[in-house]
Coordinates of C-alpha atoms in Angstrom, one line a residue:
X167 CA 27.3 -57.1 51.8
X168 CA 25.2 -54.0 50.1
X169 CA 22.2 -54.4 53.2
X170 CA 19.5 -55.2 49.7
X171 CA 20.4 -52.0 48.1
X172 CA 20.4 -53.6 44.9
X173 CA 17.3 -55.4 45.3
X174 CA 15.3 -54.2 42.7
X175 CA 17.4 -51.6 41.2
X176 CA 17.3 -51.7 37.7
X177 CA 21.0 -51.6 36.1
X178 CA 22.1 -51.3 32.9
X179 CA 25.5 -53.1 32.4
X180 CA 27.5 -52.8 28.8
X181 CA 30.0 -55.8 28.4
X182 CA 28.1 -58.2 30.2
X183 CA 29.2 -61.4 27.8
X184 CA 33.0 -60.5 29.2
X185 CA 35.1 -62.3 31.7
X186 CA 34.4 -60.0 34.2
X187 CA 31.0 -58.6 32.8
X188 CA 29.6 -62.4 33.2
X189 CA 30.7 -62.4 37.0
X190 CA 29.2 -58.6 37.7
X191 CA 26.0 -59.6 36.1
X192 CA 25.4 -63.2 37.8
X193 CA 26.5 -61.0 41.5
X194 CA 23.7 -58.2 40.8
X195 CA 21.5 -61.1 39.3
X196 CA 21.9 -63.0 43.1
X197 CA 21.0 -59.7 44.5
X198 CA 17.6 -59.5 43.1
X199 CA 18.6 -56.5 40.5
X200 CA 16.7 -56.3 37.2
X201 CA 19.6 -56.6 34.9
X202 CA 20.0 -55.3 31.1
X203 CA 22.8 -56.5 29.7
X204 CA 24.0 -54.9 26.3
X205 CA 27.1 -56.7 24.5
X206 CA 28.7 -57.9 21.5
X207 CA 28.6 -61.8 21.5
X208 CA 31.0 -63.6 24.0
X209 CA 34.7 -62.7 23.2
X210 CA 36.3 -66.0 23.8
X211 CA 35.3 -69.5 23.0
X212 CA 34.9 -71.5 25.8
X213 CA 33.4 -68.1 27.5
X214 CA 31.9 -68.3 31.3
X215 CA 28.9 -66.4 29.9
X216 CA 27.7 -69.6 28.0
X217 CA 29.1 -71.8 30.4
X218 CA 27.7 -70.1 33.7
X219 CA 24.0 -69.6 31.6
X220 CA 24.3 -66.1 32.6
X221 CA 21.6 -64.9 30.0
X222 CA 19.2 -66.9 32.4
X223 CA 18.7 -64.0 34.8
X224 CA 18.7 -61.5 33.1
X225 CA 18.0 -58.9 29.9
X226 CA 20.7 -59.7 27.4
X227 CA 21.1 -57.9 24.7
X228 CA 23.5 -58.4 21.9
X229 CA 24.4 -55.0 20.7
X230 CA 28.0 -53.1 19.9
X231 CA 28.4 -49.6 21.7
X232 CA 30.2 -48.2 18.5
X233 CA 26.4 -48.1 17.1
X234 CA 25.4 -44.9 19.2
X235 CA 21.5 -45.3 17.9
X236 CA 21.1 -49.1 18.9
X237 CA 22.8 -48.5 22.6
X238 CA 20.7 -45.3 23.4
X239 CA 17.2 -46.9 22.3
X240 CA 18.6 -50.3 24.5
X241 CA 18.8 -47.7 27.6
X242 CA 15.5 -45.8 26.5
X243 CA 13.9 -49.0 26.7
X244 CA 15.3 -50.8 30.0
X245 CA 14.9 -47.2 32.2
X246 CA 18.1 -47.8 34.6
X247 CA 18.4 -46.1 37.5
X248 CA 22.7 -47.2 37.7
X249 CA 24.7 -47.8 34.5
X250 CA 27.7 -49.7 35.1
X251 CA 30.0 -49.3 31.8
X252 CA 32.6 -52.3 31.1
X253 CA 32.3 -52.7 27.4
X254 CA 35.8 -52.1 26.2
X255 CA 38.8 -53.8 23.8
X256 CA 40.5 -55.0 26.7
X257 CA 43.8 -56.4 25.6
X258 CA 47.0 -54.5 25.2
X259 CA 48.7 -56.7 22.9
X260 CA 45.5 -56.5 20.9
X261 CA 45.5 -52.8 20.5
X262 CA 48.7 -53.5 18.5
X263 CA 46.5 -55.3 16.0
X264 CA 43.5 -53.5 15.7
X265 CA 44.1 -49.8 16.9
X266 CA 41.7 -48.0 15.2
X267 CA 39.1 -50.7 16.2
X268 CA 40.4 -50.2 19.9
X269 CA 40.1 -46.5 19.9
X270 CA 36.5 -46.5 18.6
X271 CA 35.1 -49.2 21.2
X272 CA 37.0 -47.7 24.7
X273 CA 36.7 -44.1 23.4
X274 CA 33.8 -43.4 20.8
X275 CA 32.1 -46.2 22.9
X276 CA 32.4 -44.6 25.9
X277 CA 31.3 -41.4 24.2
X278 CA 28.4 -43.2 23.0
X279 CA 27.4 -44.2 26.5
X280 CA 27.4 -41.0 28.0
X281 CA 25.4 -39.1 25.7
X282 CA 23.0 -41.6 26.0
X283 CA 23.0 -41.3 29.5
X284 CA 22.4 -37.6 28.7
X285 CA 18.7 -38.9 27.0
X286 CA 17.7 -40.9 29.3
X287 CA 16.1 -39.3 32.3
X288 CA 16.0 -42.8 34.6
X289 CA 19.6 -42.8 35.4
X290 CA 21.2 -41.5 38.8
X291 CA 24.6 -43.1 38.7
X292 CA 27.1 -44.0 36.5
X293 CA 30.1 -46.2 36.9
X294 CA 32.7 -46.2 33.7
X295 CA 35.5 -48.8 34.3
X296 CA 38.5 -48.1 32.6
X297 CA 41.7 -49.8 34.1
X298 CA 45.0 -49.3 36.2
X299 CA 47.5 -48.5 32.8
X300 CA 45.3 -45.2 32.3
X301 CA 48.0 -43.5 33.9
X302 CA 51.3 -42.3 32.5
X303 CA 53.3 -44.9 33.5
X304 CA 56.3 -43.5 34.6
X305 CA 57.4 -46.9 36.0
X306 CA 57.7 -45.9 39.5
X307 CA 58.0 -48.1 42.7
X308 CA 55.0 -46.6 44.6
X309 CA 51.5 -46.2 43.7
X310 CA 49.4 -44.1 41.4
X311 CA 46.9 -41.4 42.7
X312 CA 43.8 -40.8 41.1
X313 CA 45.1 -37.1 40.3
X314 CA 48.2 -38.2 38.5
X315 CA 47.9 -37.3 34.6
X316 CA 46.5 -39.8 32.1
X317 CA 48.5 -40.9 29.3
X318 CA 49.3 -44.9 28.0
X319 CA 52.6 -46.4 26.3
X320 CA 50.0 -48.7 24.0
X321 CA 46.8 -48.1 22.6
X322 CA 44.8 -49.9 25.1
X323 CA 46.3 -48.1 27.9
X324 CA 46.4 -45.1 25.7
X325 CA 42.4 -45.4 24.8
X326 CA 41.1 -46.0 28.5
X327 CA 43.2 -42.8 29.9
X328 CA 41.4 -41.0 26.7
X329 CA 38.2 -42.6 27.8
X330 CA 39.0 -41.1 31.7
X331 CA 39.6 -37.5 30.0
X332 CA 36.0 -38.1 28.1
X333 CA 34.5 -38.9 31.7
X334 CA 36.1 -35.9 33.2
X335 CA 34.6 -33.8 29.9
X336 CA 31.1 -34.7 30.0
X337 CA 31.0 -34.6 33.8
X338 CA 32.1 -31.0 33.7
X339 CA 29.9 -30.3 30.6
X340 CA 26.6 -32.4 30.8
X341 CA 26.6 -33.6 34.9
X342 CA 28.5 -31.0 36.9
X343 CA 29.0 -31.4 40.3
X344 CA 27.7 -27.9 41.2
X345 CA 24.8 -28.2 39.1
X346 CA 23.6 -31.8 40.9
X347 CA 20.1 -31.6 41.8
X348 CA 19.2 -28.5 40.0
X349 CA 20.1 -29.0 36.0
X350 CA 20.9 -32.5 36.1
X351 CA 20.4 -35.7 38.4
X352 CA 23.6 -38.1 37.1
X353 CA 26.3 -38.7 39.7
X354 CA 29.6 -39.6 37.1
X355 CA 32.3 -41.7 38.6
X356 CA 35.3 -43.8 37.0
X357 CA 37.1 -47.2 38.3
X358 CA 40.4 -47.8 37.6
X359 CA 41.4 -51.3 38.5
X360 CA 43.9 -53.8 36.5
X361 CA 45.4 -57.1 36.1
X362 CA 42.0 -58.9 37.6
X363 CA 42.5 -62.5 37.8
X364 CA 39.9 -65.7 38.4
X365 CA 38.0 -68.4 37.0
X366 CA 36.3 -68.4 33.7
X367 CA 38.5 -65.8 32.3
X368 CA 39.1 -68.1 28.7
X369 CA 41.2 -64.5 26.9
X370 CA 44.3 -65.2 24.7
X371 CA 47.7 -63.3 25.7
X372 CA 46.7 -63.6 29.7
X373 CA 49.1 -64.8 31.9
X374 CA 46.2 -67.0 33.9
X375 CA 44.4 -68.1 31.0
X376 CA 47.5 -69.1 28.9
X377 CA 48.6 -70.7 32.4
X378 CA 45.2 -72.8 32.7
X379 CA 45.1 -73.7 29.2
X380 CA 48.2 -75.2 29.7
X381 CA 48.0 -77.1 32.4
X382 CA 44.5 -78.3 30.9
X383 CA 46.8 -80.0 27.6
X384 CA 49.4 -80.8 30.0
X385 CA 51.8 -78.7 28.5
X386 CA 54.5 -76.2 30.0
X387 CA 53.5 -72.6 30.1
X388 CA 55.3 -70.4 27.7
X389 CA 56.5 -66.7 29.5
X390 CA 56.7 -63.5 28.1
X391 CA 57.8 -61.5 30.9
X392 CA 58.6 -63.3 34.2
X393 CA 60.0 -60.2 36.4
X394 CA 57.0 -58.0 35.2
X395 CA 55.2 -56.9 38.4
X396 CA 51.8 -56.3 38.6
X397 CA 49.3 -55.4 41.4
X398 CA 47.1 -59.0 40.9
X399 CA 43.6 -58.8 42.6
X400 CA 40.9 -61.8 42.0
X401 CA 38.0 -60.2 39.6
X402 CA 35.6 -59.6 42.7
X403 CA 37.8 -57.2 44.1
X404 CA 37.0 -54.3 41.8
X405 CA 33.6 -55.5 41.0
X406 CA 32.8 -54.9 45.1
X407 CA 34.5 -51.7 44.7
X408 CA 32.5 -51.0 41.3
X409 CA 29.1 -51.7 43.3
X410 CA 30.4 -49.3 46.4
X411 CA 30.8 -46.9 44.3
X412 CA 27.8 -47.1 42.1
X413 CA 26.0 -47.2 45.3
X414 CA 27.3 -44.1 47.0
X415 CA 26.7 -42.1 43.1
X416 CA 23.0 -43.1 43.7
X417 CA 22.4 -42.5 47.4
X418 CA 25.0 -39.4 47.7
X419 CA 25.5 -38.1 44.6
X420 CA 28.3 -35.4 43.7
X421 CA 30.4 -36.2 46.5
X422 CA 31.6 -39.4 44.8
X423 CA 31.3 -38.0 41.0
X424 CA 35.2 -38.8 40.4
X425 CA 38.0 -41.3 39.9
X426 CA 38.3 -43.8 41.8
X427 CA 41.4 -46.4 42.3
X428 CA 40.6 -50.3 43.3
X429 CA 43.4 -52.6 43.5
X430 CA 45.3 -55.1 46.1
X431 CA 47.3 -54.1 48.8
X432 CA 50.9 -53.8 48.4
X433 CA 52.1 -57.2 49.6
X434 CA 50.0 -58.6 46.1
X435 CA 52.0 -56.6 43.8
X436 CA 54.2 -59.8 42.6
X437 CA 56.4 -60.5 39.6
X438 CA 54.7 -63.0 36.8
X439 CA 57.2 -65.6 38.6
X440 CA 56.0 -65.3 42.1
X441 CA 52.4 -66.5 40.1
X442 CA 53.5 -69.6 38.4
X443 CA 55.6 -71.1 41.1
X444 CA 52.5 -70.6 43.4
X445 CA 50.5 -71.9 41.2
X446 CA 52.3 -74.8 39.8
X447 CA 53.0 -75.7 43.1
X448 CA 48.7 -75.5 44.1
X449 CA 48.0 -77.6 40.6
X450 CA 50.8 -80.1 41.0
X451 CA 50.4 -83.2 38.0
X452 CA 53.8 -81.6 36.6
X453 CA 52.8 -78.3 36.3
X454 CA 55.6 -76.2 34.8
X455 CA 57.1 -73.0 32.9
X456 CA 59.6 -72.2 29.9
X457 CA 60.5 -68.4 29.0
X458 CA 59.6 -66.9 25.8
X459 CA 62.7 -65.5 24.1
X460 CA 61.8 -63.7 21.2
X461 CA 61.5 -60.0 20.9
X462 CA 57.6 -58.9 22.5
X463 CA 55.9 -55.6 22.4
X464 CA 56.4 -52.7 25.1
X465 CA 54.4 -53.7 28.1
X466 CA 54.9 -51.9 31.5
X467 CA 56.9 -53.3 33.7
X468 CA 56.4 -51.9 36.6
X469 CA 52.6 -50.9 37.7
X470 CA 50.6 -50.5 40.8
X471 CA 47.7 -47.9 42.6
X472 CA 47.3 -46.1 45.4
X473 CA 43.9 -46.8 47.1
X474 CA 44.0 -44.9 50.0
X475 CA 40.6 -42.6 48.7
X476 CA 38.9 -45.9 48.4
X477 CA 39.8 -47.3 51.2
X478 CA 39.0 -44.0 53.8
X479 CA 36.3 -42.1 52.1
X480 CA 34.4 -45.5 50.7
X481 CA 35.4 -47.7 53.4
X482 CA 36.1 -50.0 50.5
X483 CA 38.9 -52.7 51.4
X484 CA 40.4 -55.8 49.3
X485 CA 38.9 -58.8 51.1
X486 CA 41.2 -62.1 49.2
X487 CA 44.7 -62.0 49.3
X488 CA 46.9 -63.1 46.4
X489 CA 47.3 -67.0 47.6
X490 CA 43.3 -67.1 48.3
X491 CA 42.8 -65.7 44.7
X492 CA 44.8 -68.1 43.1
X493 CA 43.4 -70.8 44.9
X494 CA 40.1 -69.9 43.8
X495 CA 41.1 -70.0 40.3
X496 CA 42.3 -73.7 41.4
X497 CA 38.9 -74.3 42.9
X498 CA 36.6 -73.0 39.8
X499 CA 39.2 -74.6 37.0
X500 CA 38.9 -78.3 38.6
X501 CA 35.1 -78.2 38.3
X502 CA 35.6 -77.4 34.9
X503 CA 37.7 -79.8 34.1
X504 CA 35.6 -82.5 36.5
X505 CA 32.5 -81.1 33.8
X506 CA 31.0 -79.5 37.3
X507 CA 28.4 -77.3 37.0
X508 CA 29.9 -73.7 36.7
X509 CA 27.4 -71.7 37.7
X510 CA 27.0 -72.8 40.9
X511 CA 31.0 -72.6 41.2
X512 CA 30.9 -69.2 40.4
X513 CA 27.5 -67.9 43.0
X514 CA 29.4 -70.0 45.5
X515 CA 32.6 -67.9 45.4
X516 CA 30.8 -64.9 45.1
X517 CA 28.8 -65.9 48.1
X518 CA 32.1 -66.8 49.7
X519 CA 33.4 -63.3 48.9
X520 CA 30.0 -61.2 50.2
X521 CA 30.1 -62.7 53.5
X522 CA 33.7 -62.3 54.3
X523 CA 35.2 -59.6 56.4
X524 CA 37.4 -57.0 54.9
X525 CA 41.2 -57.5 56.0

């Protein structure tokens, strides 16, 4: 899918013990890439980092990107050439909990990161992924553009569209478009993707975890918000579209230092009870839903992007439709419950996702 381009390119990935960190790295690990990973310890317990034995390939250290001295010696050391940023507090009814603790990871953390990128003279590219709810949410029926103002109901949604306006600062500032090639050599992009779905993704207050951890204890799922629509999109979606990017930063630089939008197409946007009927329906053995009743915390209701820039000026195009996603999930969750071996599940579907044809 990348023609070897990450053969040998040494990346340094924060958030690497994460859901979607632990998929990224065992991808750039099948692509021959010399990987440091630099995390806090998995987040969940079962977590596909352990399960997958993603440490195997890889540099993985176990470090928090709130501790600005630890995380700019780890990229001093390693010498990337791309630096892919995921480390983040990634749940919104979370940031009700812990705010301040959510601010100082998806902010300061991404703070952190960048000015170590600013000492470390190895690095060409940079990819911070922040997430679809960066956006003031306005609750409209079409997409947002990447130009649309920042903003966030939450804190979590709040702290990644502060964690945008920090990646537009220190682009300006520190890696300026203009100045590329003359003061400085960093291209600086941003992803924005949300509500990323698939297997090994073990985090509480998740519609497809709580939904698989149900069906596990043969239990009926318990709803929050069943006409909530979101733009669903399998977790290899935006990681393709995180590795096109990071790609084009290296090999063409300040044309590509920006936002950038990666989510389904429009057809995928589907209310939370489009999901479980589909899914009950794949998983069978009873499989069912019950509606929570009790008062919940503000969560958009309404939410979805407009990809066009991706699609015409990266070429970048979803490739699994919602019904293949799901099914997926299916797929992974059986050999987990069948005590399969789950790294082999996992590089299967991602080799199952390289070699298919964008739709």
């Amino acid at each position: 899918m990348f023609d070897n381009f990450y053969k040998g390119k040494r990346i340094f990935l924060t958030g690497h013990t994460g859901f979607k960190g632990s998929w990224l790295s065992l991808w750039l690990q099948a692509m021959g890439a010399e990987v440091t990973g630099y995390s806090l310890n998995p987040p969940t317990d079962p977590s596909l980092f352990e399960m997958a034995n993603v440490a195997k390939g890889m540099k993985s250290i176990i470090g928090d990107v709130r501790d600005f001295a630890a995380l700019s010696g780890a990229m001093n050391e390693a010498q990337p050439e791309i630096v892919i940023h995921m480390a983040a507090q990634p749940l919104v009814r979370d940031s009700y909990k812990i705010p301040v603790e959510t601010y100082a990871i998806n902010v300061m953390g991404t703070v952190h990161l960048l000015e170590s990128v600013r000492h470390c003279a190895s690095v060409k590219a940079v990819v911070n992924v922040t997430t679809d709810k960066c956006y003031g949410n306005k609750e409209w029926v079409w997409g947002y553009r990447e130009n649309e103002p920042m903003g966030g109901y939450d804190p979590y949604s709040n702290s990644k569209g502060c964690s945008e306006l920090v990646t537009a600062s220190y682009r300006n500032s520190f890696f300026n478009p203009n100045d590329y090639g003359k003061t400085h050599s960093v291209a600086l992009g941003s992803g924005r993707a949300g509500n990323v779905i698939g297997g090994g993704d073990w985090a509480t207050d998740r519609l497809i975890p709580d939904i698989i951890r149900s069906f596990l204890k043969k239990e009926p799922v318990l709803i929050r918000s069943p006409y909530a629509i979101r733009p669903w999109q399998h977790v290899l979606e935006p990681l393709s579209g995180y590795l096109v990017l990071g790609r084009k930063l290296y090999e063409e630089g300040a044309a590509f230092a920006e936002g950038w939008n990666f989510g389904p197409d429009d057809s995928d946007a589907k209310p939370v009870e489009w999901i479980l009927n589909r899914i009950c329906s794949q998983w069978g053995d009873g499989a069912s839903f019950t509606v929570d009743k009790n008062p919940q915390p503000h969560e958009a209701t309404y939410l979805k992007l407009d990809c066009s820039k991706a699609k015409s000026r990266l070429e970048w195009h979803p490739k699994w439709n919602l019904e293949t996603a799901l099914d997926k999930i299916i797929e992974w969750t059986k050999v987990y419950e069948d005590g399969g071996d789950i790294r082999a599940v996992t590089l299967k579907q991602i080799e199952e996702y390289a070699k298919r044809e964008a739709v």
